[in-house]
Amino acid sequence: MNRRGGDSVVLLSDTAGAAANADIGGKARSLQQLVQRQFPVPSACCVPTSVYAQCVAPILAREPFATWIHATASRDAAADVEVLRALRAAISELSFPNEVRTALAEFLDGLAAGQPVAVRSSGTAEDQPHESFAGLHDTYLNVEGVDAVVAAICNCWASMWSDRAFAYRCDRGVGHEALGMAVVVQRMVAADAAGVAFTADPVLGDRSFTVIEACHGLGEALVSGRVTPDQFRVLKSSGRVVSSVVADSAAGAAVTVDQAAAVAQLAGQVEREVGGTPQDIEWACAGGELFLLQARPITTLPQPPQQVQVWSNVNAGEVLPDVVTPATEGMLDFVDRMIRRILQRVGLELGELPLIGIHGGRAYFNVNTLVGMLHVCPVGRFIDLQEILGGENVGGDGDIPFQLARDQIAPVRGGWWRLLRALPGLCLWLWRLQPGRAAAVVPQLAEQRQRRRAAGAGPRDLRQQVADVDALLGELLVDDGLAAAGVGVSYFDALDRLCKRWFRDEAGLQANSLLAGLGNVSSAEAGLALWRLAKIAAEAPEVCDVLTADGDFASVATALREVAGGAAFLEQWREFLLEHGHHARGEIELAKPRWADQPEYLLSMVRSYLQMMPGKDLIAEYQERRRRAEDGVGECRRRLWLPQRWLFDFVLRRARQGSQLRENLKSEVIRHVALAREWLLAIGAALTERGALETADDVFFLRIDELNDAVKAPAAALDKVVSRKRLDAEYRNSAPPATLFGEWSSALQTATRQRPDGDEWRGIAVSPGIVIGPARVIRGVTHEEQVLPGEILVAPYTDPGWTPYFLPAAGIVVDMGGLLSHGSIVAREYGIPAVVNVGPASQHLQTGTLLEVNGNQGTVKILPPNRG
């Protein structure tokens, strides 16, 4: 530490020991420690407390200040305000020492010409382990010239006697007369972005994460609460950013993920080398260079709970992408119980922690529980959940497959001994669940649904209708079906491993390509059937003319009955709806209208397909892709020895059967959901007549187990529905992040995953091939949107409601998803190059942007417009 002007100004440098810093206050002492350890701190000096005492002590010795400050009796709050106002005015107007002014001018001359400075308090009571005084004393930014600096210093001294600072000291029993204030004068950083870093979660008390808050420009607006910051959470053990929340998606993130990780790394060094305890750090970034402006201990850190609950909708977000209604939420309780029953068969007991939860109206899986399952499961360490489920918030970190600290892993009972005890029954059960045998679950479920529909066709009272819906949904809890789908997933993973070992990453010989064109995949068949429907129309000129003319479906149907071939087309249309009309966007949700309820959407797709004809035969193209897939299988078999070939054939067959079973089982489940929706709307109509609902659609804002109560107390049900609809609207205007740490409320910020630096997005390759084409960005399924041949579909997620868009697409890019998500399976079935889990592509890309989709390596590149 160097001194200028005698003891008047202390330069913070790396040559002095910290022991001599007692008179420079907590803030300057902390900065001095950072400078000593070579942290990137902008040049600074400090006017020590001795100068404050020299200048302010004579004022405090005057009356009425002297009597007032030593008063011990109960104070008069109104009188205190007047005395404090007079004291601040006296300090602001005091005669400043010339030697200090000269020393400050010398410091300012050492900076670049015209370089502004920040003037901050550094009180002797500030930034202590138990008292921070944060935000109570004034700070002045962009101060230029010695006169302005002197005025700012006097104002900092005066702020020690603000109403807030005085009340804070009184409340904590801190004496007034013994305190002093030093002042830091520090070179201003022309920040591109700035913010704070907490080396522990300041809300939850979790020491496993560093929380970064950032804003554009200077960080003072953030600290003062005038702007909403972006937020990043960084796992300390790996330095990985596990979540990012962007406050203003239009403005973009203030810093990149890499910059946030760099801030966290620097903050961690400060905690280890300087504080030894969790730190609250102010930082700034200018021209790509990172600076530390302040560091102080976090004085109000709560004790961490025994276990911070972490929630992820990485996979749930594709199945239930929107706000979940109470009716659908009730179904999830059944799913939770079904999964627990399945896990008991392999010796796993989940305990009381939830597996599924609703936050911000969306469905989330409990990551603590999922990781706990894998941690104790004997084969859990070999399961790559990032590959299977996809998502930015899952991935490997040592022997913990999700980014969680060890004390966050849920206590799940399991292990080899429990598995061995369950082994005999488990082996018999798994034998029954082999994909070929388990495929019988689908027709059994269909038969049960048909029986239910037939039984429900007769007259029933309202209570019986409710019981029928409950029984229908209860049939969906098919342990064997869900577990069989899981077995099929394991065969896909085994096939992927074999291909990587035997064929490396050779194009056409990957697991993805070998599962193309399977046939008998219900969701993929829907798109093909719709093309066949359009082809029937194309072969009948008068039908084609009617379909391509303006008009809604009702007018089109009327006109079709009057032309040759029209009646036959309408019959084919009816058969299509019988087979595929149960699908919808977000189709697990009971409240979602089905294709059968939206003829305008299907009509728009048929019209779009007709525009592609003639000259385009998507069925022929699909069959060609199937042929190439079989050629790939033949090439694989030719390269293998006989034992390898036998194993390859076995695993391939089971992987194909498993993929078919997963989609076909889901399709049958959706048929049940569609029938339950139909019955619920009938119940809703009856409840509307009784005054319990405003419209039949409001029935979805009641759980199934609340419907009978609505019959008994219509007014109470109506109040409940109105309240829930208001909350539903609030949730729909929010966007919770993919990963939640603890609870979430709509008051928290909207989440937007950052786009990558540069023009390349990375994701998971799910269907091989490389294609270049213009993007067609569709953020929701509406009848106005169309994908033209040669375009690349870019979507936030996909389910069977998106299938008609796949067939004409040259490539697929999806924000969410993994190897076995719906979009991946259909893209492979159609043989279309596809990359999923690329992040916020649908938010940032625009229709027409030229893209290269590499389904072999999992990359999506933005190309110059002249490439083609």
Coordinates of N, CA, C and O in Angstrom, one line a residue, residues 337-398:
R337 N -47.8 -43.1 -9.4 CA -47.9 -44.4 -8.7 C -47.6 -45.6 -9.6 O -47.0 -46.5 -9.1
M338 N -47.9 -45.5 -10.9 CA -47.5 -46.6 -11.8 C -46.0 -46.7 -11.9 O -45.5 -47.9 -11.8
I339 N -45.3 -45.6 -12.0 CA -43.8 -45.7 -12.1 C -43.2 -46.3 -10.8 O -42.3 -47.1 -10.9
R340 N -43.8 -45.9 -9.7 CA -43.3 -46.5 -8.4 C -43.5 -48.0 -8.4 O -42.6 -48.7 -7.9
R341 N -44.7 -48.5 -8.8 CA -44.9 -49.9 -8.8 C -43.9 -50.6 -9.7 O -43.4 -51.7 -9.4
I342 N -43.6 -50.0 -10.9 CA -42.6 -50.7 -11.8 C -41.2 -50.7 -11.1 O -40.5 -51.7 -11.2
L343 N -40.8 -49.6 -10.5 CA -39.5 -49.6 -9.9 C -39.4 -50.6 -8.7 O -38.3 -51.1 -8.4
Q344 N -40.5 -50.8 -8.0 CA -40.5 -51.8 -6.9 C -40.1 -53.2 -7.4 O -39.4 -54.0 -6.7
R345 N -40.4 -53.5 -8.7 CA -40.1 -54.8 -9.3 C -38.6 -55.0 -9.4 O -38.1 -56.1 -9.5
V346 N -37.8 -53.8 -9.5 CA -36.4 -54.0 -9.7 C -35.7 -53.6 -8.4 O -34.5 -53.3 -8.3
G347 N -36.5 -53.6 -7.3 CA -35.9 -53.4 -6.0 C -35.6 -51.9 -5.6 O -34.8 -51.7 -4.7
L348 N -36.3 -51.0 -6.2 CA -36.1 -49.6 -5.9 C -37.3 -49.0 -5.2 O -38.4 -49.2 -5.6
E349 N -37.0 -48.4 -4.0 CA -38.1 -47.7 -3.2 C -37.8 -46.2 -3.2 O -36.7 -45.8 -2.7
L350 N -38.7 -45.4 -3.8 CA -38.4 -44.0 -3.9 C -38.6 -43.2 -2.7 O -38.2 -42.1 -2.6
G351 N -39.4 -43.7 -1.7 CA -39.6 -43.0 -0.5 C -40.7 -41.9 -0.7 O -41.5 -42.0 -1.6
E352 N -40.7 -40.8 0.0 CA -41.7 -39.9 0.0 C -41.5 -38.7 -1.0 O -42.4 -38.0 -1.3
L353 N -40.3 -38.6 -1.5 CA -40.0 -37.5 -2.4 C -40.8 -37.7 -3.7 O -40.9 -38.8 -4.2
P354 N -41.4 -36.6 -4.2 CA -42.2 -36.7 -5.5 C -41.3 -37.0 -6.7 O -40.2 -36.7 -6.7
L355 N -42.0 -37.6 -7.7 CA -41.3 -37.9 -8.9 C -41.8 -36.9 -10.0 O -41.0 -36.5 -10.8
I356 N -43.0 -36.5 -9.9 CA -43.6 -35.5 -10.9 C -44.2 -34.3 -10.1 O -44.8 -34.5 -9.0
G357 N -44.0 -33.1 -10.6 CA -44.6 -32.0 -9.9 C -45.0 -31.0 -11.0 O -44.6 -31.0 -12.1
I358 N -45.9 -30.0 -10.5 CA -46.4 -29.0 -11.4 C -45.8 -27.6 -10.9 O -46.0 -27.3 -9.7
H359 N -45.1 -26.9 -11.7 CA -44.6 -25.6 -11.4 C -44.8 -24.7 -12.5 O -44.6 -25.0 -13.7
G360 N -45.4 -23.5 -12.2 CA -45.7 -22.5 -13.2 C -46.7 -23.1 -14.2 O -46.8 -22.7 -15.3
G361 N -47.5 -24.1 -13.7 CA -48.5 -24.7 -14.5 C -48.0 -25.8 -15.4 O -48.7 -26.5 -16.1
R362 N -46.6 -26.0 -15.4 CA -46.0 -27.0 -16.3 C -45.6 -28.3 -15.5 O -45.3 -28.2 -14.3
A363 N -45.5 -29.4 -16.3 CA -45.1 -30.6 -15.6 C -43.5 -30.7 -15.6 O -42.9 -30.4 -16.6
Y364 N -43.0 -31.2 -14.5 CA -41.6 -31.3 -14.3 C -41.3 -32.7 -13.6 O -42.1 -33.2 -12.8
F365 N -40.2 -33.2 -13.9 CA -39.7 -34.4 -13.2 C -38.7 -33.9 -12.1 O -38.0 -33.0 -12.3
N366 N -38.7 -34.6 -11.0 CA -37.9 -34.3 -9.9 C -36.5 -34.9 -10.1 O -36.3 -36.2 -10.2
V367 N -35.5 -34.1 -10.4 CA -34.2 -34.5 -10.8 C -33.5 -35.2 -9.6 O -32.8 -36.2 -9.8
N368 N -33.7 -34.7 -8.4 CA -33.1 -35.4 -7.2 C -33.5 -36.9 -7.2 O -32.7 -37.7 -6.9
T369 N -34.8 -37.1 -7.4 CA -35.2 -38.5 -7.4 C -34.7 -39.3 -8.5 O -34.3 -40.5 -8.3
L370 N -34.7 -38.8 -9.8 CA -34.2 -39.5 -10.9 C -32.7 -39.9 -10.7 O -32.3 -41.0 -11.0
V371 N -31.9 -38.9 -10.2 CA -30.5 -39.2 -10.0 C -30.3 -40.2 -8.9 O -29.5 -41.1 -8.9
G372 N -31.2 -40.1 -7.8 CA -31.1 -41.1 -6.8 C -31.3 -42.5 -7.3 O -30.7 -43.4 -6.8
M373 N -32.3 -42.6 -8.2 CA -32.6 -43.9 -8.8 C -31.4 -44.5 -9.5 O -31.0 -45.7 -9.3
L374 N -30.7 -43.7 -10.3 CA -29.6 -44.1 -11.1 C -28.4 -44.4 -10.2 O -27.6 -45.2 -10.5
H375 N -28.3 -43.6 -9.1 CA -27.2 -43.7 -8.2 C -27.1 -45.1 -7.5 O -26.0 -45.6 -7.2
V376 N -28.3 -45.6 -7.2 CA -28.3 -46.9 -6.5 C -28.6 -48.1 -7.4 O -28.4 -49.2 -7.0
C377 N -29.1 -47.8 -8.6 CA -29.4 -48.9 -9.5 C -28.1 -49.5 -10.0 O -27.2 -48.8 -10.4
P378 N -28.0 -50.8 -10.0 CA -26.7 -51.5 -10.3 C -26.2 -51.1 -11.7 O -25.0 -51.1 -12.0
V379 N -27.2 -50.9 -12.7 CA -26.8 -50.5 -14.0 C -27.0 -49.1 -14.3 O -26.8 -48.6 -15.5
G380 N -27.3 -48.3 -13.3 CA -27.6 -46.9 -13.6 C -26.4 -46.1 -14.1 O -26.6 -45.1 -14.9
R381 N -25.2 -46.5 -13.7 CA -24.0 -45.7 -14.2 C -23.8 -45.9 -15.6 O -23.0 -45.2 -16.2
F382 N -24.4 -46.9 -16.3 CA -24.1 -47.2 -17.7 C -25.2 -46.5 -18.5 O -25.2 -46.6 -19.8
I383 N -26.2 -45.8 -17.9 CA -27.3 -45.2 -18.7 C -26.9 -43.8 -19.0 O -26.6 -43.0 -18.1
D384 N -26.9 -43.4 -20.2 CA -26.6 -42.0 -20.6 C -27.9 -41.3 -20.9 O -28.5 -41.3 -21.9
L385 N -28.4 -40.6 -19.8 CA -29.7 -39.9 -19.9 C -29.6 -38.8 -20.9 O -30.6 -38.4 -21.4
Q386 N -28.5 -38.1 -21.1 CA -28.4 -37.0 -22.0 C -28.7 -37.5 -23.4 O -29.4 -36.9 -24.2
E387 N -28.2 -38.7 -23.8 CA -28.4 -39.3 -25.1 C -29.9 -39.7 -25.2 O -30.5 -39.4 -26.3
I388 N -30.4 -40.3 -24.2 CA -31.8 -40.8 -24.3 C -32.8 -39.7 -24.2 O -33.7 -39.7 -25.0
L389 N -32.7 -38.8 -23.2 CA -33.7 -37.8 -23.0 C -33.4 -36.5 -23.7 O -34.3 -35.8 -24.0
G390 N -32.1 -36.2 -23.8 CA -31.7 -34.9 -24.4 C -31.9 -33.8 -23.4 O -32.4 -34.0 -22.2
G391 N -31.6 -32.6 -23.8 CA -31.8 -31.5 -22.9 C -30.5 -30.9 -22.4 O -29.6 -31.6 -22.1
E392 N -30.5 -29.5 -22.3 CA -29.3 -28.8 -21.8 C -29.0 -29.1 -20.4 O -27.8 -28.9 -20.0
N393 N -29.9 -29.6 -19.6 CA -29.7 -29.6 -18.2 C -29.4 -31.0 -17.7 O -29.5 -31.3 -16.5
V394 N -29.1 -32.0 -18.6 CA -28.7 -33.3 -18.1 C -27.4 -33.6 -18.8 O -27.1 -33.2 -19.9
G395 N -26.6 -34.4 -18.1 CA -25.3 -34.7 -18.7 C -24.4 -35.3 -17.7 O -24.7 -35.3 -16.5
G396 N -23.3 -35.8 -18.1 CA -22.4 -36.6 -17.2 C -21.5 -35.6 -16.4 O -21.0 -34.6 -16.9
D397 N -21.3 -36.0 -15.1 CA -20.3 -35.2 -14.3 C -19.8 -36.3 -13.3 O -20.3 -36.4 -12.2
G398 N -18.7 -36.9 -13.7 CA -18.2 -38.0 -12.8 C -19.2 -39.1 -12.8 O -19.7 -39.6 -13.8

